[in-house]
């Protein structure tokens, strides 16, 4: 669902935004962490902040990719003109962040490895675009196969 006053996200721009989140996921993997990346953009494509899951690196269960990107973006008055871009469907914690701050759109690299709260966000009027990106899916599936115990900890199993 999109705001009637605002056109739908451009698919090419969404894919370009996803590249930033994907690079963050690769960085997290190279640090020995869980390869999930995110970035917060203005709807016009301006990068506001990027981050990655740092639960392992910082020994802090609250540092998900979306929260890391959100924190790095800094303070704003409001967020309806923002797009949270993430390599994986956001969990309930990160979906709550999108809802709490009224972020207007979410771009998701893939929702096959994990299907989080993006359906709920869409029901609430957030524009959701799932790209089914093969590189994101391959990276996450490779990781989850190699580290099932860490993955299950991350998603709360």
JSON list of N, CA, C and O in Angstrom, two decimals, residues 18-76:
[
{"chain": "A", "resi": 18, "resn": "UNK", "atom": "N", "xyz": [19.40, -1.52, -2.17]},
{"chain": "A", "resi": 18, "resn": "UNK", "atom": "CA", "xyz": [19.70, -2.84, -1.61]},
{"chain": "A", "resi": 18, "resn": "UNK", "atom": "C", "xyz": [21.19, -3.15, -1.68]},
{"chain": "A", "resi": 18, "resn": "UNK", "atom": "O", "xyz": [21.73, -3.84, -0.80]},
{"chain": "A", "resi": 19, "resn": "UNK", "atom": "N", "xyz": [21.88, -2.63, -2.67]},
{"chain": "A", "resi": 19, "resn": "UNK", "atom": "CA", "xyz": [23.32, -2.87, -2.78]},
{"chain": "A", "resi": 19, "resn": "UNK", "atom": "C", "xyz": [24.05, -2.38, -1.53]},
{"chain": "A", "resi": 19, "resn": "UNK", "atom": "O", "xyz": [25.01, -3.02, -1.07]},
{"chain": "A", "resi": 20, "resn": "UNK", "atom": "N", "xyz": [23.62, -1.27, -0.98]},
{"chain": "A", "resi": 20, "resn": "UNK", "atom": "CA", "xyz": [24.24, -0.75, 0.25]},
{"chain": "A", "resi": 20, "resn": "UNK", "atom": "C", "xyz": [24.02, -1.71, 1.40]},
{"chain": "A", "resi": 20, "resn": "UNK", "atom": "O", "xyz": [24.96, -2.03, 2.15]},
{"chain": "A", "resi": 21, "resn": "UNK", "atom": "N", "xyz": [22.80, -2.19, 1.56]},
{"chain": "A", "resi": 21, "resn": "UNK", "atom": "CA", "xyz": [22.50, -3.14, 2.64]},
{"chain": "A", "resi": 21, "resn": "UNK", "atom": "C", "xyz": [23.27, -4.44, 2.44]},
{"chain": "A", "resi": 21, "resn": "UNK", "atom": "O", "xyz": [23.78, -5.03, 3.41]},
{"chain": "A", "resi": 22, "resn": "UNK", "atom": "N", "xyz": [23.39, -4.89, 1.21]},
{"chain": "A", "resi": 22, "resn": "UNK", "atom": "CA", "xyz": [24.12, -6.12, 0.93]},
{"chain": "A", "resi": 22, "resn": "UNK", "atom": "C", "xyz": [25.60, -5.98, 1.29]},
{"chain": "A", "resi": 22, "resn": "UNK", "atom": "O", "xyz": [26.18, -6.90, 1.89]},
{"chain": "A", "resi": 23, "resn": "UNK", "atom": "N", "xyz": [26.20, -4.85, 0.97]},
{"chain": "A", "resi": 23, "resn": "UNK", "atom": "CA", "xyz": [27.61, -4.62, 1.34]},
{"chain": "A", "resi": 23, "resn": "UNK", "atom": "C", "xyz": [27.76, -4.64, 2.86]},
{"chain": "A", "resi": 23, "resn": "UNK", "atom": "O", "xyz": [28.75, -5.16, 3.39]},
{"chain": "A", "resi": 24, "resn": "UNK", "atom": "N", "xyz": [26.80, -4.08, 3.57]},
{"chain": "A", "resi": 24, "resn": "UNK", "atom": "CA", "xyz": [26.83, -4.13, 5.03]},
{"chain": "A", "resi": 24, "resn": "UNK", "atom": "C", "xyz": [26.75, -5.57, 5.53]},
{"chain": "A", "resi": 24, "resn": "UNK", "atom": "O", "xyz": [27.44, -5.94, 6.48]},
{"chain": "A", "resi": 25, "resn": "UNK", "atom": "N", "xyz": [25.90, -6.38, 4.92]},
{"chain": "A", "resi": 25, "resn": "UNK", "atom": "CA", "xyz": [25.79, -7.79, 5.31]},
{"chain": "A", "resi": 25, "resn": "UNK", "atom": "C", "xyz": [27.11, -8.52, 5.10]},
{"chain": "A", "resi": 25, "resn": "UNK", "atom": "O", "xyz": [27.55, -9.31, 5.95]},
{"chain": "A", "resi": 26, "resn": "UNK", "atom": "N", "xyz": [27.76, -8.25, 3.98]},
{"chain": "A", "resi": 26, "resn": "UNK", "atom": "CA", "xyz": [29.07, -8.86, 3.71]},
{"chain": "A", "resi": 26, "resn": "UNK", "atom": "C", "xyz": [30.10, -8.42, 4.76]},
{"chain": "A", "resi": 26, "resn": "UNK", "atom": "O", "xyz": [30.92, -9.22, 5.19]},
{"chain": "A", "resi": 27, "resn": "UNK", "atom": "N", "xyz": [30.05, -7.16, 5.15]},
{"chain": "A", "resi": 27, "resn": "UNK", "atom": "CA", "xyz": [30.96, -6.65, 6.18]},
{"chain": "A", "resi": 27, "resn": "UNK", "atom": "C", "xyz": [30.72, -7.38, 7.50]},
{"chain": "A", "resi": 27, "resn": "UNK", "atom": "O", "xyz": [31.67, -7.80, 8.17]},
{"chain": "A", "resi": 28, "resn": "UNK", "atom": "N", "xyz": [29.46, -7.54, 7.87]},
{"chain": "A", "resi": 28, "resn": "UNK", "atom": "CA", "xyz": [29.14, -8.28, 9.09]},
{"chain": "A", "resi": 28, "resn": "UNK", "atom": "C", "xyz": [29.67, -9.70, 9.05]},
{"chain": "A", "resi": 28, "resn": "UNK", "atom": "O", "xyz": [30.22, -10.20, 10.04]},
{"chain": "A", "resi": 29, "resn": "UNK", "atom": "N", "xyz": [29.53, -10.36, 7.92]},
{"chain": "A", "resi": 29, "resn": "UNK", "atom": "CA", "xyz": [30.04, -11.71, 7.76]},
{"chain": "A", "resi": 29, "resn": "UNK", "atom": "C", "xyz": [31.56, -11.73, 7.90]},
{"chain": "A", "resi": 29, "resn": "UNK", "atom": "O", "xyz": [32.12, -12.59, 8.59]},
{"chain": "A", "resi": 30, "resn": "UNK", "atom": "N", "xyz": [32.23, -10.77, 7.31]},
{"chain": "A", "resi": 30, "resn": "UNK", "atom": "CA", "xyz": [33.70, -10.71, 7.38]},
{"chain": "A", "resi": 30, "resn": "UNK", "atom": "C", "xyz": [34.20, -10.46, 8.80]},
{"chain": "A", "resi": 30, "resn": "UNK", "atom": "O", "xyz": [35.33, -10.80, 9.12]},
{"chain": "A", "resi": 31, "resn": "UNK", "atom": "N", "xyz": [33.34, -9.88, 9.65]},
{"chain": "A", "resi": 31, "resn": "UNK", "atom": "CA", "xyz": [33.68, -9.64, 11.05]},
{"chain": "A", "resi": 31, "resn": "UNK", "atom": "C", "xyz": [33.35, -10.83, 11.95]},
{"chain": "A", "resi": 31, "resn": "UNK", "atom": "O", "xyz": [33.55, -10.76, 13.16]},
{"chain": "A", "resi": 32, "resn": "UNK", "atom": "N", "xyz": [32.83, -11.90, 11.35]},
{"chain": "A", "resi": 32, "resn": "UNK", "atom": "CA", "xyz": [32.46, -13.07, 12.12]},
{"chain": "A", "resi": 32, "resn": "UNK", "atom": "C", "xyz": [31.03, -13.03, 12.65]},
{"chain": "A", "resi": 32, "resn": "UNK", "atom": "O", "xyz": [30.65, -13.83, 13.50]},
{"chain": "A", "resi": 33, "resn": "UNK", "atom": "N", "xyz": [30.24, -12.10, 12.12]},
{"chain": "A", "resi": 33, "resn": "UNK", "atom": "CA", "xyz": [28.86, -11.95, 12.57]},
{"chain": "A", "resi": 33, "resn": "UNK", "atom": "C", "xyz": [27.85, -12.55, 11.61]},
{"chain": "A", "resi": 33, "resn": "UNK", "atom": "O", "xyz": [28.19, -13.25, 10.66]},
{"chain": "A", "resi": 34, "resn": "UNK", "atom": "N", "xyz": [26.60, -12.23, 11.87]},
{"chain": "A", "resi": 34, "resn": "UNK", "atom": "CA", "xyz": [25.48, -12.72, 11.08]},
{"chain": "A", "resi": 34, "resn": "UNK", "atom": "C", "xyz": [25.30, -11.79, 9.88]},
{"chain": "A", "resi": 34, "resn": "UNK", "atom": "O", "xyz": [25.21, -10.57, 10.05]},
{"chain": "A", "resi": 35, "resn": "UNK", "atom": "N", "xyz": [25.26, -12.34, 8.67]},
{"chain": "A", "resi": 35, "resn": "UNK", "atom": "CA", "xyz": [25.26, -11.50, 7.47]},
{"chain": "A", "resi": 35, "resn": "UNK", "atom": "C", "xyz": [23.89, -10.91, 7.12]},
{"chain": "A", "resi": 35, "resn": "UNK", "atom": "O", "xyz": [23.23, -11.32, 6.17]},
{"chain": "A", "resi": 36, "resn": "UNK", "atom": "N", "xyz": [23.47, -9.93, 7.91]},
{"chain": "A", "resi": 36, "resn": "UNK", "atom": "CA", "xyz": [22.26, -9.18, 7.61]},
{"chain": "A", "resi": 36, "resn": "UNK", "atom": "C", "xyz": [22.65, -7.71, 7.61]},
{"chain": "A", "resi": 36, "resn": "UNK", "atom": "O", "xyz": [23.28, -7.24, 8.55]},
{"chain": "A", "resi": 37, "resn": "UNK", "atom": "N", "xyz": [22.30, -7.01, 6.55]},
{"chain": "A", "resi": 37, "resn": "UNK", "atom": "CA", "xyz": [22.63, -5.60, 6.44]},
{"chain": "A", "resi": 37, "resn": "UNK", "atom": "C", "xyz": [21.39, -4.78, 6.22]},
{"chain": "A", "resi": 37, "resn": "UNK", "atom": "O", "xyz": [20.36, -5.28, 5.76]},
{"chain": "A", "resi": 38, "resn": "UNK", "atom": "N", "xyz": [21.48, -3.50, 6.54]},
{"chain": "A", "resi": 38, "resn": "UNK", "atom": "CA", "xyz": [20.35, -2.59, 6.36]},
{"chain": "A", "resi": 38, "resn": "UNK", "atom": "C", "xyz": [20.87, -1.18, 6.10]},
{"chain": "A", "resi": 38, "resn": "UNK", "atom": "O", "xyz": [22.02, -0.86, 6.38]},
{"chain": "A", "resi": 39, "resn": "UNK", "atom": "N", "xyz": [19.99, -0.36, 5.57]},
{"chain": "A", "resi": 39, "resn": "UNK", "atom": "CA", "xyz": [20.30, 1.04, 5.34]},
{"chain": "A", "resi": 39, "resn": "UNK", "atom": "C", "xyz": [19.00, 1.84, 5.38]},
{"chain": "A", "resi": 39, "resn": "UNK", "atom": "O", "xyz": [17.96, 1.35, 4.94]},
{"chain": "A", "resi": 40, "resn": "UNK", "atom": "N", "xyz": [19.09, 3.03, 5.92]},
{"chain": "A", "resi": 40, "resn": "UNK", "atom": "CA", "xyz": [17.95, 3.93, 5.93]},
{"chain": "A", "resi": 40, "resn": "UNK", "atom": "C", "xyz": [18.22, 5.02, 4.91]},
{"chain": "A", "resi": 40, "resn": "UNK", "atom": "O", "xyz": [19.28, 5.67, 4.95]},
{"chain": "A", "resi": 41, "resn": "UNK", "atom": "N", "xyz": [17.30, 5.19, 4.00]},
{"chain": "A", "resi": 41, "resn": "UNK", "atom": "CA", "xyz": [17.41, 6.17, 2.92]},
{"chain": "A", "resi": 41, "resn": "UNK", "atom": "C", "xyz": [16.25, 7.14, 2.99]},
{"chain": "A", "resi": 41, "resn": "UNK", "atom": "O", "xyz": [15.17, 6.81, 3.45]},
{"chain": "A", "resi": 42, "resn": "UNK", "atom": "N", "xyz": [16.49, 8.35, 2.48]},
{"chain": "A", "resi": 42, "resn": "UNK", "atom": "CA", "xyz": [15.38, 9.23, 2.15]},
{"chain": "A", "resi": 42, "resn": "UNK", "atom": "C", "xyz": [14.78, 8.64, 0.88]},
{"chain": "A", "resi": 42, "resn": "UNK", "atom": "O", "xyz": [15.46, 7.98, 0.09]},
{"chain": "A", "resi": 43, "resn": "UNK", "atom": "N", "xyz": [13.53, 8.86, 0.66]},
{"chain": "A", "resi": 43, "resn": "UNK", "atom": "CA", "xyz": [12.83, 8.30, -0.50]},
{"chain": "A", "resi": 43, "resn": "UNK", "atom": "C", "xyz": [13.46, 8.72, -1.84]},
{"chain": "A", "resi": 43, "resn": "UNK", "atom": "O", "xyz": [13.34, 8.02, -2.83]},
{"chain": "A", "resi": 44, "resn": "UNK", "atom": "N", "xyz": [14.20, 9.83, -1.84]},
{"chain": "A", "resi": 44, "resn": "UNK", "atom": "CA", "xyz": [14.85, 10.29, -3.08]},
{"chain": "A", "resi": 44, "resn": "UNK", "atom": "C", "xyz": [16.16, 9.55, -3.36]},
{"chain": "A", "resi": 44, "resn": "UNK", "atom": "O", "xyz": [16.81, 9.80, -4.37]},
{"chain": "A", "resi": 45, "resn": "UNK", "atom": "N", "xyz": [16.55, 8.64, -2.47]},
{"chain": "A", "resi": 45, "resn": "UNK", "atom": "CA", "xyz": [17.76, 7.85, -2.67]},
{"chain": "A", "resi": 45, "resn": "UNK", "atom": "C", "xyz": [18.96, 8.33, -1.86]},
{"chain": "A", "resi": 45, "resn": "UNK", "atom": "O", "xyz": [20.03, 7.72, -1.93]},
{"chain": "A", "resi": 46, "resn": "UNK", "atom": "N", "xyz": [18.80, 9.37, -1.08]},
{"chain": "A", "resi": 46, "resn": "UNK", "atom": "CA", "xyz": [19.88, 9.86, -0.23]},
{"chain": "A", "resi": 46, "resn": "UNK", "atom": "C", "xyz": [20.08, 8.91, 0.95]},
{"chain": "A", "resi": 46, "resn": "UNK", "atom": "O", "xyz": [19.14, 8.65, 1.70]},
{"chain": "A", "resi": 47, "resn": "UNK", "atom": "N", "xyz": [21.30, 8.42, 1.10]},
{"chain": "A", "resi": 47, "resn": "UNK", "atom": "CA", "xyz": [21.62, 7.53, 2.22]},
{"chain": "A", "resi": 47, "resn": "UNK", "atom": "C", "xyz": [21.69, 8.33, 3.51]},
{"chain": "A", "resi": 47, "resn": "UNK", "atom": "O", "xyz": [22.40, 9.33, 3.60]},
{"chain": "A", "resi": 48, "resn": "UNK", "atom": "N", "xyz": [20.96, 7.87, 4.53]},
{"chain": "A", "resi": 48, "resn": "UNK", "atom": "CA", "xyz": [20.97, 8.51, 5.83]},
{"chain": "A", "resi": 48, "resn": "UNK", "atom": "C", "xyz": [21.84, 7.75, 6.83]},
{"chain": "A", "resi": 48, "resn": "UNK", "atom": "O", "xyz": [22.48, 8.36, 7.68]},
{"chain": "A", "resi": 49, "resn": "UNK", "atom": "N", "xyz": [21.86, 6.44, 6.73]},
{"chain": "A", "resi": 49, "resn": "UNK", "atom": "CA", "xyz": [22.68, 5.62, 7.62]},
{"chain": "A", "resi": 49, "resn": "UNK", "atom": "C", "xyz": [22.65, 4.18, 7.19]},
{"chain": "A", "resi": 49, "resn": "UNK", "atom": "O", "xyz": [21.65, 3.71, 6.63]},
{"chain": "A", "resi": 50, "resn": "UNK", "atom": "N", "xyz": [23.74, 3.47, 7.42]},
{"chain": "A", "resi": 50, "resn": "UNK", "atom": "CA", "xyz": [23.82, 2.05, 7.06]},
{"chain": "A", "resi": 50, "resn": "UNK", "atom": "C", "xyz": [24.45, 1.28, 8.21]},
{"chain": "A", "resi": 50, "resn": "UNK", "atom": "O", "xyz": [25.26, 1.82, 8.96]},
{"chain": "A", "resi": 51, "resn": "UNK", "atom": "N", "xyz": [24.07, 0.02, 8.34]},
{"chain": "A", "resi": 51, "resn": "UNK", "atom": "CA", "xyz": [24.61, -0.80, 9.40]},
{"chain": "A", "resi": 51, "resn": "UNK", "atom": "C", "xyz": [24.38, -2.27, 9.14]},
{"chain": "A", "resi": 51, "resn": "UNK", "atom": "O", "xyz": [23.79, -2.67, 8.14]},
{"chain": "A", "resi": 52, "resn": "UNK", "atom": "N", "xyz": [24.85, -3.07, 10.07]},
{"chain": "A", "resi": 52, "resn": "UNK", "atom": "CA", "xyz": [24.67, -4.51, 9.95]},
{"chain": "A", "resi": 52, "resn": "UNK", "atom": "C", "xyz": [24.49, -5.15, 11.32]},
{"chain": "A", "resi": 52, "resn": "UNK", "atom": "O", "xyz": [24.74, -4.52, 12.34]},
{"chain": "A", "resi": 53, "resn": "UNK", "atom": "N", "xyz": [24.01, -6.36, 11.30]},
{"chain": "A", "resi": 53, "resn": "UNK", "atom": "CA", "xyz": [23.79, -7.10, 12.52]},
{"chain": "A", "resi": 53, "resn": "UNK", "atom": "C", "xyz": [25.13, -7.23, 13.25]},
{"chain": "A", "resi": 53, "resn": "UNK", "atom": "O", "xyz": [26.11, -7.71, 12.68]},
{"chain": "A", "resi": 54, "resn": "UNK", "atom": "N", "xyz": [25.17, -6.78, 14.51]},
{"chain": "A", "resi": 54, "resn": "UNK", "atom": "CA", "xyz": [26.39, -6.81, 15.32]},
{"chain": "A", "resi": 54, "resn": "UNK", "atom": "C", "xyz": [26.19, -7.56, 16.64]},
{"chain": "A", "resi": 54, "resn": "UNK", "atom": "O", "xyz": [26.88, -7.31, 17.61]},
{"chain": "A", "resi": 55, "resn": "UNK", "atom": "N", "xyz": [25.21, -8.45, 16.66]},
{"chain": "A", "resi": 55, "resn": "UNK", "atom": "CA", "xyz": [24.91, -9.18, 17.89]},
{"chain": "A", "resi": 55, "resn": "UNK", "atom": "C", "xyz": [26.13, -9.94, 18.39]},
{"chain": "A", "resi": 55, "resn": "UNK", "atom": "O", "xyz": [26.42, -9.94, 19.58]},
{"chain": "A", "resi": 56, "resn": "UNK", "atom": "N", "xyz": [26.85, -10.59, 17.49]},
{"chain": "A", "resi": 56, "resn": "UNK", "atom": "CA", "xyz": [28.02, -11.38, 17.86]},
{"chain": "A", "resi": 56, "resn": "UNK", "atom": "C", "xyz": [29.19, -10.46, 18.20]},
{"chain": "A", "resi": 56, "resn": "UNK", "atom": "O", "xyz": [29.82, -10.59, 19.26]},
{"chain": "A", "resi": 57, "resn": "UNK", "atom": "N", "xyz": [29.46, -9.51, 17.33]},
{"chain": "A", "resi": 57, "resn": "UNK", "atom": "CA", "xyz": [30.61, -8.64, 17.49]},
{"chain": "A", "resi": 57, "resn": "UNK", "atom": "C", "xyz": [30.55, -7.82, 18.77]},
{"chain": "A", "resi": 57, "resn": "UNK", "atom": "O", "xyz": [31.58, -7.59, 19.41]},
{"chain": "A", "resi": 58, "resn": "UNK", "atom": "N", "xyz": [29.37, -7.35, 19.15]},
{"chain": "A", "resi": 58, "resn": "UNK", "atom": "CA", "xyz": [29.24, -6.49, 20.32]},
{"chain": "A", "resi": 58, "resn": "UNK", "atom": "C", "xyz": [28.65, -7.20, 21.54]},
{"chain": "A", "resi": 58, "resn": "UNK", "atom": "O", "xyz": [28.44, -6.58, 22.57]},
{"chain": "A", "resi": 59, "resn": "UNK", "atom": "N", "xyz": [28.36, -8.51, 21.38]},
{"chain": "A", "resi": 59, "resn": "UNK", "atom": "CA", "xyz": [27.75, -9.29, 22.46]},
{"chain": "A", "resi": 59, "resn": "UNK", "atom": "C", "xyz": [26.51, -8.57, 22.99]},
{"chain": "A", "resi": 59, "resn": "UNK", "atom": "O", "xyz": [26.29, -8.44, 24.18]},
{"chain": "A", "resi": 60, "resn": "UNK", "atom": "N", "xyz": [25.69, -8.09, 22.04]},
{"chain": "A", "resi": 60, "resn": "UNK", "atom": "CA", "xyz": [24.51, -7.30, 22.37]},
{"chain": "A", "resi": 60, "resn": "UNK", "atom": "C", "xyz": [23.36, -7.76, 21.48]},
{"chain": "A", "resi": 60, "resn": "UNK", "atom": "O", "xyz": [23.35, -7.52, 20.28]},
{"chain": "A", "resi": 61, "resn": "UNK", "atom": "N", "xyz": [22.38, -8.40, 22.09]},
{"chain": "A", "resi": 61, "resn": "UNK", "atom": "CA", "xyz": [21.26, -8.96, 21.34]},
{"chain": "A", "resi": 61, "resn": "UNK", "atom": "C", "xyz": [20.40, -7.91, 20.64]},
{"chain": "A", "resi": 61, "resn": "UNK", "atom": "O", "xyz": [19.62, -8.23, 19.75]},
{"chain": "A", "resi": 62, "resn": "UNK", "atom": "N", "xyz": [20.53, -6.64, 21.01]},
{"chain": "A", "resi": 62, "resn": "UNK", "atom": "CA", "xyz": [19.67, -5.61, 20.43]},
{"chain": "A", "resi": 62, "resn": "UNK", "atom": "C", "xyz": [20.24, -4.97, 19.16]},
{"chain": "A", "resi": 62, "resn": "UNK", "atom": "O", "xyz": [19.55, -4.18, 18.52]},
{"chain": "A", "resi": 63, "resn": "UNK", "atom": "N", "xyz": [21.45, -5.32, 18.79]},
{"chain": "A", "resi": 63, "resn": "UNK", "atom": "CA", "xyz": [22.05, -4.65, 17.63]},
{"chain": "A", "resi": 63, "resn": "UNK", "atom": "C", "xyz": [21.77, -5.45, 16.35]},
{"chain": "A", "resi": 63, "resn": "UNK", "atom": "O", "xyz": [22.61, -6.16, 15.83]},
{"chain": "A", "resi": 64, "resn": "UNK", "atom": "N", "xyz": [20.54, -5.29, 15.88]},
{"chain": "A", "resi": 64, "resn": "UNK", "atom": "CA", "xyz": [20.15, -5.88, 14.60]},
{"chain": "A", "resi": 64, "resn": "UNK", "atom": "C", "xyz": [20.57, -4.90, 13.50]},
{"chain": "A", "resi": 64, "resn": "UNK", "atom": "O", "xyz": [20.88, -3.73, 13.77]},
{"chain": "A", "resi": 65, "resn": "UNK", "atom": "N", "xyz": [20.56, -5.37, 12.27]},
{"chain": "A", "resi": 65, "resn": "UNK", "atom": "CA", "xyz": [20.99, -4.52, 11.15]},
{"chain": "A", "resi": 65, "resn": "UNK", "atom": "C", "xyz": [20.15, -3.25, 11.05]},
{"chain": "A", "resi": 65, "resn": "UNK", "atom": "O", "xyz": [20.68, -2.15, 10.87]},
{"chain": "A", "resi": 66, "resn": "UNK", "atom": "N", "xyz": [18.84, -3.40, 11.18]},
{"chain": "A", "resi": 66, "resn": "UNK", "atom": "CA", "xyz": [17.96, -2.25, 11.04]},
{"chain": "A", "resi": 66, "resn": "UNK", "atom": "C", "xyz": [18.18, -1.23, 12.17]},
{"chain": "A", "resi": 66, "resn": "UNK", "atom": "O", "xyz": [18.17, -0.03, 11.93]},
{"chain": "A", "resi": 67, "resn": "UNK", "atom": "N", "xyz": [18.37, -1.72, 13.40]},
{"chain": "A", "resi": 67, "resn": "UNK", "atom": "CA", "xyz": [18.60, -0.79, 14.50]},
{"chain": "A", "resi": 67, "resn": "UNK", "atom": "C", "xyz": [19.95, -0.10, 14.35]},
{"chain": "A", "resi": 67, "resn": "UNK", "atom": "O", "xyz": [20.08, 1.08, 14.67]},
{"chain": "A", "resi": 68, "resn": "UNK", "atom": "N", "xyz": [20.94, -0.83, 13.85]},
{"chain": "A", "resi": 68, "resn": "UNK", "atom": "CA", "xyz": [22.26, -0.24, 13.63]},
{"chain": "A", "resi": 68, "resn": "UNK", "atom": "C", "xyz": [22.17, 0.88, 12.58]},
{"chain": "A", "resi": 68, "resn": "UNK", "atom": "O", "xyz": [22.69, 1.98, 12.78]},
{"chain": "A", "resi": 69, "resn": "UNK", "atom": "N", "xyz": [21.49, 0.61, 11.47]},
{"chain": "A", "resi": 69, "resn": "UNK", "atom": "CA", "xyz": [21.33, 1.63, 10.43]},
{"chain": "A", "resi": 69, "resn": "UNK", "atom": "C", "xyz": [20.54, 2.82, 10.95]},
{"chain": "A", "resi": 69, "resn": "UNK", "atom": "O", "xyz": [20.89, 3.98, 10.68]},
{"chain": "A", "resi": 70, "resn": "UNK", "atom": "N", "xyz": [19.48, 2.54, 11.70]},
{"chain": "A", "resi": 70, "resn": "UNK", "atom": "CA", "xyz": [18.63, 3.61, 12.25]},
{"chain": "A", "resi": 70, "resn": "UNK", "atom": "C", "xyz": [19.43, 4.51, 13.18]},
{"chain": "A", "resi": 70, "resn": "UNK", "atom": "O", "xyz": [19.36, 5.73, 13.09]},
{"chain": "A", "resi": 71, "resn": "UNK", "atom": "N", "xyz": [20.21, 3.92, 14.05]},
{"chain": "A", "resi": 71, "resn": "UNK", "atom": "CA", "xyz": [21.03, 4.71, 14.98]},
{"chain": "A", "resi": 71, "resn": "UNK", "atom": "C", "xyz": [22.05, 5.56, 14.25]},
{"chain": "A", "resi": 71, "resn": "UNK", "atom": "O", "xyz": [22.31, 6.70, 14.62]},
{"chain": "A", "resi": 72, "resn": "UNK", "atom": "N", "xyz": [22.64, 4.99, 13.21]},
{"chain": "A", "resi": 72, "resn": "UNK", "atom": "CA", "xyz": [23.67, 5.71, 12.46]},
{"chain": "A", "resi": 72, "resn": "UNK", "atom": "C", "xyz": [23.08, 6.84, 11.60]},
{"chain": "A", "resi": 72, "resn": "UNK", "atom": "O", "xyz": [23.80, 7.74, 11.20]},
{"chain": "A", "resi": 73, "resn": "UNK", "atom": "N", "xyz": [21.79, 6.77, 11.33]},
{"chain": "A", "resi": 73, "resn": "UNK", "atom": "CA", "xyz": [21.14, 7.80, 10.52]},
{"chain": "A", "resi": 73, "resn": "UNK", "atom": "C", "xyz": [20.97, 9.10, 11.29]},
{"chain": "A", "resi": 73, "resn": "UNK", "atom": "O", "xyz": [20.81, 10.16, 10.69]},
{"chain": "A", "resi": 74, "resn": "UNK", "atom": "N", "xyz": [21.00, 9.03, 12.61]},
{"chain": "A", "resi": 74, "resn": "UNK", "atom": "CA", "xyz": [20.82, 10.24, 13.41]},
{"chain": "A", "resi": 74, "resn": "UNK", "atom": "C", "xyz": [19.36, 10.60, 13.59]},
{"chain": "A", "resi": 74, "resn": "UNK", "atom": "O", "xyz": [18.47, 9.96, 13.04]},
{"chain": "A", "resi": 75, "resn": "UNK", "atom": "N", "xyz": [19.15, 11.61, 14.32]},
{"chain": "A", "resi": 75, "resn": "UNK", "atom": "CA", "xyz": [17.81, 12.05, 14.70]},
{"chain": "A", "resi": 75, "resn": "UNK", "atom": "C", "xyz": [17.16, 12.86, 13.59]},
{"chain": "A", "resi": 75, "resn": "UNK", "atom": "O", "xyz": [17.79, 13.69, 12.95]},
{"chain": "A", "resi": 76, "resn": "UNK", "atom": "N", "xyz": [15.88, 12.59, 13.38]},
{"chain": "A", "resi": 76, "resn": "UNK", "atom": "CA", "xyz": [15.06, 13.34, 12.43]},
{"chain": "A", "resi": 76, "resn": "UNK", "atom": "C", "xyz": [13.76, 13.72, 13.12]},
{"chain": "A", "resi": 76, "resn": "UNK", "atom": "O", "xyz": [13.36, 13.08, 14.09]}
]
